[in-house]
Short mmCIF file of C-alpha atoms and ligand atoms in Angstrom, two decimals:
data_model
loop_
_atom_site.label_atom_id
_atom_site.label_comp_id
_atom_site.label_asym_id
_atom_site.label_seq_id
_atom_site.Cartn_x
_atom_site.Cartn_y
_atom_site.Cartn_z
CA UNK P 79 -21.20 6.87 -12.01
CA UNK P 80 -23.76 5.77 -9.45
CA UNK P 81 -20.99 4.51 -7.20
CA UNK P 82 -18.81 7.54 -7.76
CA UNK P 83 -21.72 9.68 -6.70
CA UNK P 84 -22.15 7.60 -3.58
CA UNK P 85 -18.48 7.88 -2.71
CA UNK P 86 -18.31 11.61 -2.90
CA UNK P 87 -21.80 12.73 -2.07
CA UNK P 88 -22.52 10.64 0.98
CA UNK P 89 -21.23 11.87 4.27
CA UNK P 90 -23.48 9.78 6.46
CA UNK P 91 -23.41 6.11 5.60
CA UNK P 92 -25.73 3.48 6.87
CA UNK P 93 -24.04 1.32 9.42
CA UNK P 94 -24.08 -2.40 9.44
CA UNK P 95 -25.09 -3.43 12.93
CA UNK P 96 -23.36 -6.53 14.15
CA UNK P 97 -26.54 -8.32 15.21
CA UNK P 98 -28.21 -7.63 11.91
CA UNK P 99 -25.30 -9.00 9.94
CA UNK P 100 -24.96 -12.13 12.03
CA UNK P 101 -28.67 -12.74 11.63
CA UNK P 102 -28.35 -12.29 7.90
CA UNK P 103 -25.32 -14.50 7.48
CA UNK P 104 -26.98 -17.72 6.30
CA UNK P 105 -29.59 -16.00 4.14
CA UNK P 106 -26.98 -13.72 2.69
CA UNK P 107 -24.56 -16.45 1.77
CA UNK P 108 -27.24 -18.54 0.12
CA UNK P 109 -28.58 -15.63 -1.85
CA UNK P 110 -25.17 -14.51 -3.10
CA UNK P 111 -24.15 -17.99 -4.16
CA UNK P 112 -27.42 -18.65 -6.00
CA UNK P 113 -27.75 -15.24 -7.62
CA UNK P 114 -24.46 -15.17 -9.50
CA UNK P 115 -21.47 -17.34 -10.34
CA UNK P 116 -18.67 -14.81 -10.43
CA UNK P 117 -17.73 -15.10 -6.74
CA UNK P 118 -18.51 -17.28 -3.77
CA UNK P 119 -19.61 -16.12 -0.35
CA UNK P 120 -18.84 -17.81 2.91
CA UNK P 121 -18.53 -17.08 6.58
CA UNK P 122 -16.69 -13.88 7.34
CA UNK P 123 -13.51 -15.17 8.83
CA UNK P 124 -12.17 -18.41 10.20
CA UNK P 125 -14.71 -20.53 12.05
CA UNK P 126 -13.17 -19.85 15.40
CA UNK P 127 -12.91 -16.08 15.19
CA UNK P 128 -14.59 -14.75 18.32
CA UNK P 129 -17.40 -12.23 18.21
CA UNK P 130 -14.96 -9.69 19.65
CA UNK P 131 -12.68 -10.11 16.65
CA UNK P 132 -15.68 -10.09 14.39
CA UNK P 133 -16.68 -6.62 15.53
CA UNK P 134 -13.20 -5.29 14.85
CA UNK P 135 -13.59 -5.45 11.13
CA UNK P 136 -16.51 -3.11 11.12
CA UNK P 137 -15.95 0.22 9.56
CA UNK P 138 -17.27 3.65 9.69
CA UNK P 139 -17.07 5.90 6.66
CA UNK P 140 -13.96 7.37 5.25
CA UNK P 141 -13.99 11.08 5.89
CA UNK P 142 -15.24 12.88 2.85
CA UNK P 143 -12.79 15.62 2.01
CA UNK P 144 -13.25 15.74 -1.74
CA UNK P 145 -10.74 15.65 -4.53
CA UNK P 146 -7.55 17.37 -3.50
CA UNK P 147 -4.96 15.63 -5.57
CA UNK P 148 -3.79 16.53 -9.06
CA UNK P 149 -4.48 13.98 -11.78
CA UNK P 150 -1.36 12.63 -13.44
CA UNK P 151 -1.18 12.56 -17.24
CA UNK P 152 -1.63 9.15 -18.78
CA UNK P 153 0.29 8.08 -21.90
CA UNK P 154 -0.44 4.68 -23.29
CA UNK P 155 1.40 4.73 -26.59
CA UNK P 156 3.78 1.84 -27.18
CA UNK P 157 2.64 0.20 -23.98
CA UNK P 158 1.70 -3.45 -24.21
CA UNK P 159 -0.68 -4.28 -21.37
CA UNK P 160 -0.63 -8.02 -20.61
CA UNK P 161 -3.77 -10.04 -19.81
CA UNK P 162 -2.55 -10.62 -16.29
CA UNK P 163 -0.10 -8.93 -14.01
CA UNK P 164 1.08 -9.46 -10.44
CA UNK P 165 3.43 -6.92 -8.85
CA UNK P 166 4.90 -9.68 -6.66
CA UNK P 167 6.11 -11.48 -9.78
CA UNK P 168 7.23 -8.34 -11.56
CA UNK P 169 9.39 -7.25 -8.62
CA UNK P 170 10.34 -10.56 -6.95
CA UNK P 171 12.84 -8.85 -4.64
CA UNK P 172 9.86 -6.99 -3.12
CA UNK P 173 7.36 -9.88 -3.26
CA UNK P 174 7.31 -10.29 0.53
CA UNK P 175 6.67 -6.57 1.02
CA UNK P 176 3.95 -6.33 -1.64
CA UNK P 177 2.26 -9.52 -0.44
CA UNK P 178 2.17 -8.48 3.21
CA UNK P 179 -1.43 -8.47 4.49
CA UNK P 180 -2.08 -6.24 7.48
CA UNK P 181 -4.85 -5.90 10.06
CA UNK P 182 -6.46 -2.60 10.92
CA UNK P 183 -8.37 -4.10 13.86
CA UNK P 184 -11.35 -2.19 15.17
CA UNK P 185 -10.26 1.22 13.92
CA UNK P 186 -11.59 2.83 10.75
CA UNK P 187 -8.05 3.19 9.53
CA UNK P 188 -8.18 1.46 6.14
CA UNK P 189 -7.00 4.73 4.56
CA UNK P 190 -3.86 4.71 6.74
CA UNK P 191 -3.13 1.06 5.97
CA UNK P 192 -3.66 1.16 2.23
CA UNK P 193 -1.73 4.40 1.71
CA UNK P 194 1.25 3.31 3.80
CA UNK P 195 1.09 -0.10 2.13
CA UNK P 196 1.55 1.46 -1.31
CA UNK P 197 4.30 3.76 0.01
CA UNK P 198 6.12 0.75 1.45
CA UNK P 199 5.86 -1.21 -1.80
CA UNK P 200 7.01 1.69 -3.93
CA UNK P 201 10.02 2.52 -1.78
CA UNK P 202 11.07 -1.12 -2.07
CA UNK P 203 10.54 -1.14 -5.86
CA UNK P 204 12.32 2.19 -6.41
CA UNK P 205 15.30 1.08 -4.34
CA UNK P 206 15.38 -2.24 -6.22
CA UNK P 207 14.72 -4.18 -3.04
CA UNK P 208 17.39 -2.36 -1.02
CA UNK P 209 15.01 -0.51 1.29
CA UNK P 210 12.35 -2.60 3.03
CA UNK P 211 10.89 0.10 5.21
CA UNK P 212 7.37 -0.50 6.45
CA UNK P 213 5.63 2.85 6.80
CA UNK P 214 3.62 3.13 9.99
CA UNK P 215 -0.18 3.52 9.73
CA UNK P 216 -0.14 4.40 13.42
CA UNK P 217 2.11 7.39 12.78
CA UNK P 218 -0.30 9.07 10.35
CA UNK P 219 -3.32 8.03 12.42
CA UNK P 220 -1.93 9.74 15.50
CA UNK P 221 0.13 12.54 14.03
CA UNK P 222 -1.50 13.78 10.83
CA UNK P 223 -3.98 16.29 12.23
CA UNK P 224 -5.46 17.07 8.84
CA UNK P 225 -5.98 13.44 7.88
CA UNK P 226 -8.92 12.77 10.18
CA UNK P 227 -11.16 14.54 12.64
CA UNK P 228 -9.82 13.94 16.13
CA UNK P 229 -13.27 14.60 17.60
CA UNK P 230 -14.25 11.16 16.35
CA UNK P 231 -10.98 9.32 16.89
CA UNK P 232 -11.11 5.95 15.21
CA UNK P 233 -14.86 5.96 14.68
CA UNK P 234 -14.86 7.96 11.48
CA UNK P 235 -12.25 7.24 8.85
CA UNK P 236 -9.73 9.56 7.34
CA UNK P 237 -8.54 10.99 4.08
CA UNK P 238 -6.11 9.12 1.86
CA UNK P 239 -5.49 12.32 -0.11
CA UNK P 240 -4.23 13.97 3.07
CA UNK P 241 -2.18 10.93 4.03
CA UNK P 242 -0.24 11.17 0.77
CA UNK P 243 0.28 14.87 1.26
CA UNK P 244 1.49 14.30 4.83
CA UNK P 245 4.03 11.80 3.48
CA UNK P 246 5.64 14.42 1.22
CA UNK P 247 5.43 17.28 3.72
CA UNK P 248 6.09 15.71 7.12
CA UNK P 249 7.42 12.24 6.39
CA UNK P 250 6.29 9.03 8.08
CA UNK P 251 8.25 6.71 10.38
CA UNK P 252 8.34 2.91 10.25
CA UNK P 253 5.94 0.72 12.17
CA UNK P 254 4.69 -2.85 12.16
CA UNK P 255 1.46 -4.59 13.11
CA UNK P 256 -0.31 -4.56 16.44
CA UNK P 257 1.95 -5.80 19.24
CA UNK P 258 4.71 -6.60 16.75
CA UNK P 259 7.45 -4.49 18.32
CA UNK P 260 8.62 -3.80 14.79
CA UNK P 261 9.70 -0.40 13.56
CA UNK P 262 9.50 2.92 15.35
CA UNK P 263 5.73 3.25 15.92
CA UNK P 264 3.96 -0.12 15.69
CA UNK P 265 0.15 -0.39 15.73
CA UNK P 266 -1.31 0.18 19.16
CA UNK P 267 -3.82 -1.65 21.31
CA UNK P 268 -6.09 1.39 21.68
CA UNK P 269 -6.72 1.37 17.93
CA UNK P 270 -6.69 -2.37 17.45
CA UNK P 271 -9.18 -3.23 20.19
CA UNK P 272 -10.66 -0.14 21.74
CA UNK P 273 -11.47 2.00 18.71
CA UNK P 274 -9.87 5.03 20.28
CA UNK P 275 -7.12 7.10 18.81
CA UNK P 276 -3.72 7.38 20.48
CA UNK P 277 -2.24 10.85 20.83
CA UNK P 278 0.78 11.82 18.75
CA UNK P 279 3.89 11.31 20.86
CA UNK P 280 6.46 12.30 18.22
CA UNK P 281 8.64 9.49 19.56
CA UNK P 282 8.98 5.76 18.93
CA UNK P 283 6.67 3.54 20.99
CA UNK P 284 9.04 0.63 20.43
CA UNK P 285 11.71 0.74 23.17
CA UNK P 286 13.89 -1.67 21.20
CA UNK P 287 14.06 0.52 18.11
CA UNK P 288 17.48 2.10 17.76
CA UNK P 289 16.72 5.04 15.46
CA UNK P 290 15.12 8.25 16.73
CA UNK P 291 11.65 9.32 15.58
CA UNK P 292 13.03 12.32 13.66
CA UNK P 293 15.75 10.28 11.96
CA UNK P 294 13.35 7.50 11.05
CA UNK P 295 11.10 9.76 8.96
CA UNK P 296 11.00 8.78 5.29
CA UNK P 297 9.40 11.09 2.75
CA UNK P 298 7.58 10.99 -0.53
CA UNK P 299 8.71 13.26 -3.34
CA UNK P 300 5.42 13.29 -5.23
CA UNK P 301 1.84 12.02 -5.07
CA UNK P 302 -0.98 12.04 -7.57
CA UNK P 303 -4.32 10.65 -8.63
CA UNK P 304 -4.25 8.18 -11.49
CA UNK P 305 -6.56 9.04 -14.37
CA UNK P 306 -9.79 7.10 -13.72
CA UNK P 307 -9.51 4.70 -16.64
CA UNK P 308 -8.74 0.99 -16.59
CA UNK P 309 -5.74 1.19 -18.91
CA UNK P 310 -4.22 4.18 -17.11
CA UNK P 311 -4.44 2.32 -13.79
CA UNK P 312 -2.83 -0.73 -15.40
CA UNK P 313 -0.07 1.40 -16.91
CA UNK P 314 0.62 3.01 -13.54
CA UNK P 315 0.86 -0.34 -11.74
CA UNK P 316 3.08 -1.83 -14.45
CA UNK P 317 5.43 1.14 -14.43
CA UNK P 318 5.60 2.07 -10.76
CA UNK P 319 3.97 -0.55 -8.57
CA UNK P 320 0.78 -1.01 -6.54
CA UNK P 321 -1.80 1.77 -6.15
CA UNK P 322 -4.38 2.71 -3.53
CA UNK P 323 -8.06 2.56 -4.46
CA UNK P 324 -11.26 3.60 -2.71
CA UNK P 325 -14.58 1.88 -3.30
CA UNK P 326 -18.10 1.63 -1.91
CA UNK P 327 -18.23 -1.14 0.68
CA UNK P 328 -21.50 -3.05 0.68
CA UNK P 329 -22.54 -5.66 3.23
CA UNK P 330 -21.98 -8.59 0.87
CA UNK P 331 -18.28 -7.79 0.57
CA UNK P 332 -17.66 -9.05 4.12
CA UNK P 333 -18.75 -12.52 2.99
CA UNK P 334 -16.23 -12.71 0.14
CA UNK P 335 -14.63 -16.10 -0.08
CA UNK P 336 -13.11 -16.30 -3.57
CA UNK P 337 -13.78 -15.49 -7.21
CA UNK P 338 -14.34 -12.11 -8.82
CA UNK P 339 -16.39 -9.87 -6.54
CA UNK P 340 -19.25 -7.89 -8.01
CA UNK P 341 -21.88 -6.16 -5.90
CA UNK P 342 -24.79 -8.53 -5.40
CA UNK P 343 -26.85 -7.67 -2.32
CA UNK P 344 -26.83 -5.64 0.87
CA UNK P 345 -26.72 -2.10 2.10
CA UNK P 346 -23.93 0.40 1.77
CA UNK P 347 -21.69 0.27 4.84
CA UNK P 348 -19.02 2.87 4.14
CA UNK P 349 -16.24 3.67 1.78
CA UNK P 350 -13.22 1.39 2.00
CA UNK P 351 -9.68 1.69 0.70
CA UNK P 352 -7.37 -1.11 -0.43
CA UNK P 353 -4.17 -1.72 -2.36
CA UNK P 354 -4.37 -2.97 -5.97
CA UNK P 355 -1.36 -5.09 -6.91
CA UNK P 356 -2.33 -6.52 -10.29
CA UNK P 357 -5.05 -7.93 -12.53
CA UNK P 358 -6.14 -10.97 -14.49
CA UNK P 359 -9.08 -12.85 -15.96
CA UNK P 360 -10.92 -15.68 -14.21
CA UNK P 361 -13.57 -17.72 -16.06
CA UNK P 362 -13.88 -14.89 -18.53
CA UNK P 363 -14.30 -12.26 -15.80
CA UNK P 364 -11.62 -9.54 -15.82
CA UNK P 365 -10.55 -8.57 -12.29
CA UNK P 366 -8.28 -6.39 -10.20
CA UNK P 367 -6.19 -8.25 -7.65
CA UNK P 368 -6.24 -6.33 -4.37
CA UNK P 369 -4.89 -6.61 -0.85
CA UNK P 370 -7.33 -5.94 1.98
CA UNK P 371 -6.28 -4.98 5.54
CA UNK P 372 -8.51 -7.37 7.48
CA UNK P 373 -5.80 -9.89 8.32
CA UNK P 374 -4.91 -12.92 6.19
CA UNK P 375 -7.74 -14.97 7.73
CA UNK P 376 -10.34 -13.01 5.76
CA UNK P 377 -11.57 -14.84 2.68
CA UNK P 378 -9.89 -17.79 1.03
CA UNK P 379 -7.22 -15.85 -0.82
CA UNK P 380 -5.41 -15.15 2.47
CA UNK P 381 -6.52 -11.54 2.77
CA UNK P 382 -6.48 -10.77 -0.97
CA UNK P 383 -9.54 -10.50 -3.18
CA UNK P 384 -10.49 -10.09 -6.82
CA UNK P 385 -12.96 -7.43 -7.91
CA UNK P 386 -14.47 -6.91 -11.36
CA UNK P 387 -12.31 -4.75 -13.62
CA UNK P 388 -13.18 -2.33 -16.40
CA UNK P 389 -16.70 -1.40 -15.27
CA UNK P 390 -15.83 0.82 -12.31
CA UNK P 391 -17.25 -1.76 -9.92
CA UNK P 392 -18.33 0.02 -6.71
CA UNK P 393 -16.41 3.06 -7.93
CA UNK P 394 -13.03 1.33 -7.58
CA UNK P 395 -11.58 2.96 -10.70
CA UNK P 396 -12.63 6.49 -9.72
CA UNK P 397 -10.17 7.61 -7.11
CA UNK P 398 -6.85 5.80 -7.43
CA UNK P 399 -3.86 7.29 -5.66
CA UNK P 400 -0.13 6.71 -5.82
CA UNK P 401 3.16 8.50 -5.38
CA UNK P 402 6.92 8.43 -5.60
CA UNK P 403 9.19 7.81 -2.64
CA UNK P 404 12.14 10.04 -1.91
CA UNK P 405 15.14 7.78 -1.72
CA UNK P 406 17.38 8.81 1.13
CA UNK P 407 20.38 10.21 -0.71
CA UNK P 408 23.66 8.59 0.10
CA UNK P 409 25.64 11.72 -0.80
CA UNK P 410 27.40 11.87 2.56
CA UNK P 411 28.72 8.34 2.25
CA UNK P 412 28.86 7.69 -1.50
CA UNK P 413 30.35 10.89 -2.92
CA UNK P 414 33.61 10.84 -0.90
CA UNK P 415 34.15 7.32 -2.20
CA UNK P 416 33.43 8.48 -5.71
CA UNK P 417 35.97 11.26 -5.25
CA UNK P 418 38.57 8.85 -3.89
CA UNK P 419 37.97 6.53 -6.82
CA UNK P 420 38.29 9.36 -9.36
CA UNK P 421 41.46 10.72 -7.77
CA UNK P 422 42.96 7.22 -7.59
CA UNK P 423 42.12 6.61 -11.24
CA UNK P 424 43.68 9.96 -12.13
CA UNK P 425 46.86 9.13 -10.26
CA UNK P 426 47.12 5.70 -11.91
CA UNK P 427 46.69 7.24 -15.37
CA UNK P 428 49.26 9.91 -14.65
CA UNK P 429 51.76 7.37 -13.37
CA UNK P 430 51.20 5.20 -16.42
CA UNK P 431 51.66 8.16 -18.75
CA UNK P 432 54.86 9.16 -17.03
CA UNK P 433 56.00 5.55 -17.06
CA UNK P 434 55.37 5.32 -20.81
CA UNK P 435 57.24 8.53 -21.41
CA UNK P 436 60.14 7.53 -19.22
CA UNK P 437 60.04 4.00 -20.63
CA UNK P 438 60.71 5.23 -24.15
CA UNK P 439 63.59 7.40 -23.01
CA UNK P 440 65.16 4.88 -20.76
CA UNK P 441 64.45 1.70 -22.64
CA UNK P 442 68.07 1.43 -23.47
CA UNK P 443 69.17 1.88 -19.91
CA UNK P 444 66.66 -0.73 -18.75
CA UNK P 445 67.94 -3.16 -21.32
CA UNK P 446 71.39 -2.37 -20.17
CA UNK P 447 70.32 -2.91 -16.58
CA UNK P 448 68.97 -6.40 -17.30
CA UNK P 449 71.93 -7.13 -19.43
CA UNK P 450 74.14 -6.26 -16.50
CA UNK P 451 72.06 -8.43 -14.14
CA UNK P 452 71.97 -11.47 -16.37
C1 NAG C 1 -30.32 -11.85 -8.73
O1 NAG C 1 -31.03 -10.99 -7.90
C2 NAG C 1 -31.68 -9.93 -8.55
C3 NAG C 1 -32.27 -9.01 -7.51
O2 NAG C 1 -33.07 -9.72 -6.62
C4 NAG C 1 -32.71 -10.46 -9.55
O3 NAG C 1 -33.30 -9.42 -10.24
C5 NAG C 1 -32.00 -11.39 -10.51
O4 NAG C 1 -32.95 -12.00 -11.37
C6 NAG C 1 -31.23 -12.46 -9.75
N1 NAG C 1 -30.48 -13.27 -10.71
C7 NAG C 1 -30.36 -14.58 -10.62
C8 NAG C 1 -29.55 -15.25 -11.68
O5 NAG C 1 -30.85 -15.22 -9.70
C1 NAG C 2 -8.22 -21.02 15.40
O1 NAG C 2 -7.58 -20.24 14.39
C2 NAG C 2 -6.21 -20.16 14.51
C3 NAG C 2 -5.70 -19.29 13.40
O2 NAG C 2 -6.05 -17.97 13.66
C4 NAG C 2 -5.60 -21.55 14.45
O3 NAG C 2 -4.21 -21.45 14.60
C5 NAG C 2 -6.19 -22.43 15.51
O4 NAG C 2 -5.70 -23.72 15.38
C6 NAG C 2 -7.71 -22.44 15.42
N1 NAG C 2 -8.26 -23.19 16.51
C7 NAG C 2 -9.23 -24.07 16.35
C8 NAG C 2 -9.72 -24.72 17.59
O5 NAG C 2 -9.71 -24.32 15.27
C1 NAG C 3 -3.82 21.49 7.67
O1 NAG C 3 -4.81 22.14 6.87
C2 NAG C 3 -4.81 23.54 6.98
C3 NAG C 3 -5.98 24.04 6.19
O2 NAG C 3 -6.09 23.41 4.96
C4 NAG C 3 -3.48 24.09 6.48
O3 NAG C 3 -3.44 25.48 6.62
C5 NAG C 3 -2.35 23.48 7.29
O4 NAG C 3 -1.11 23.89 6.78
C6 NAG C 3 -2.44 21.97 7.27
N1 NAG C 3 -1.45 21.44 8.17
C7 NAG C 3 -0.57 20.52 7.80
C8 NAG C 3 0.39 20.08 8.85
O5 NAG C 3 -0.54 20.06 6.68
C1 NAG C 4 -14.73 17.72 13.37
O1 NAG C 4 -16.09 17.42 13.61
C2 NAG C 4 -16.78 18.39 14.33
C3 NAG C 4 -18.16 17.90 14.63
O2 NAG C 4 -18.82 17.46 13.48
C4 NAG C 4 -16.79 19.68 13.52
O3 NAG C 4 -17.44 20.71 14.23
C5 NAG C 4 -15.34 20.10 13.22
O4 NAG C 4 -15.33 21.21 12.38
C6 NAG C 4 -14.59 18.98 12.56
N1 NAG C 4 -13.20 19.34 12.45
C7 NAG C 4 -12.53 19.29 11.30
C8 NAG C 4 -11.10 19.67 11.38
O5 NAG C 4 -13.04 18.95 10.25
#
C-alpha cells in the first residue's frame, strides 16, 4: 500500500541527477549485491554507452491523472494457473512481436511505449498472427492532447489510461523505432535525443509508407484495468496476452543486471510503465517477467527484467491495464466470396437433385443409349 500511495499521491517526484547517480554507481552496486541475493546489480548499460546515451534513459514522472478506467471482473474458477508462463511460448506466431524491446530515448514516454506494446501484442494474438501491426508511440505522444500536458513536452510523462482511451476513440497508426523508417509515424529525433515533443502532423512522417495516415489507423474495441490481484493478472495474461503495468521507479532499478528485482536502496525517481509478458519462479523467488523500453542493451536479459511477484513490489500489481483490439473487418472482401460460395453450393445441389430425379426417369433410356453405342 505504501507504493500505491506513492504512485497516486505524489505529483512531484525527486529527480535523479546524472552526476549524483554516476558518483553513486560503485557504492550502489556493491551495496545492492551485498545486501540481498535476489538480484544482481551492475553498470547501467553496455560499457561503451556514451554519457549522452546514458542521460537519455532518465525519466520524469508519469503524469498523475488518477484512476479513470473501469475494473474488469475477474473469474478464476476452473482456471489452472501454471508455475511459469511466457506469452512468447504460448503464442509462438507472435513471439517476435511480444519479444520486441523498444527504446524510448530521452523522452518520458514509457507510457506511450508500454501501452502501444501491449496493443501490438494483443492485435497479433487476436488475429492469430495474421496482423503484425506495430502501434506508434510517436502518434499518441504527438497527437493525443489529453494524454500529456503539452506545456512540458517530453519532460513530464503522460497517462496510460488516456492512451488506452485514445486507442478506442481515435485509433493509432503504425510506427517503428527511432530512425527506422518503419510504419506510418516512426519515432522521431526530437523525442529520442532532444527531449522535445513533435507537433501532431496527422500525416505519415515516413515518405516510403504507402498507406495514408487516416487509413492506417487501427482501433481498440475495449480497454480496462485488471483487478489488482496476482491471480487476476495471471488469468488476464494467460487468456488475452501481455498487460501494461505501472510501478514506482527507484534509483537502484537502473542498475538491474539479472535476477528477481526487489527494491533495495535509493530514492524514488518517478513512476515507470512496462509490459508484463509472463511469470515464473527463480531460486524460490516468484517473479513477473517484464519488457522494459530502454533498448535491449539494458541489463543482462536483453531489455527484459524480473520483478518480485505476489507482494505488490513497488506497486506493480496496483494499476494494470489492458484492452481488446478491433480487428479490421473483412466484410467488403470476405462476404461476397461467402455469397458466391453459398450460391455455387446451392446450384450444385439443385443440379444434383434434378440429375437424380431425371436419372430415375431416364435410366432406361440411358441404358438404351449405351446399349446402342456398344
Ligand atoms: C540491507 O540493508 C538494510 C538497510 O540498510 C539493513 O537493515 C539490512 O540489515 C541489510 N541486510 C543485509 C542482509 O545486509
Ligand atoms: C559498443 O557497443 C555496440 C553495441 O551497442 C557494439 O556493437 C560495439 O562493438 C561496441 N564497441 C566497443 C568498442 O566495445
Ligand atoms: C479531452 O478531455 C476533455 C475533458 O476531459 C474532453 O472533454 C475531451 O473530449 C477529450 N478529448 C479527446 C479527444 O478525447
Ligand atoms: C499543464 O500544466 C500547466 C502548468 O502547470 C497547467 O496550468 C495546465 O492546466 C496544464 N494543462 C493540462 C491540460 O493539464
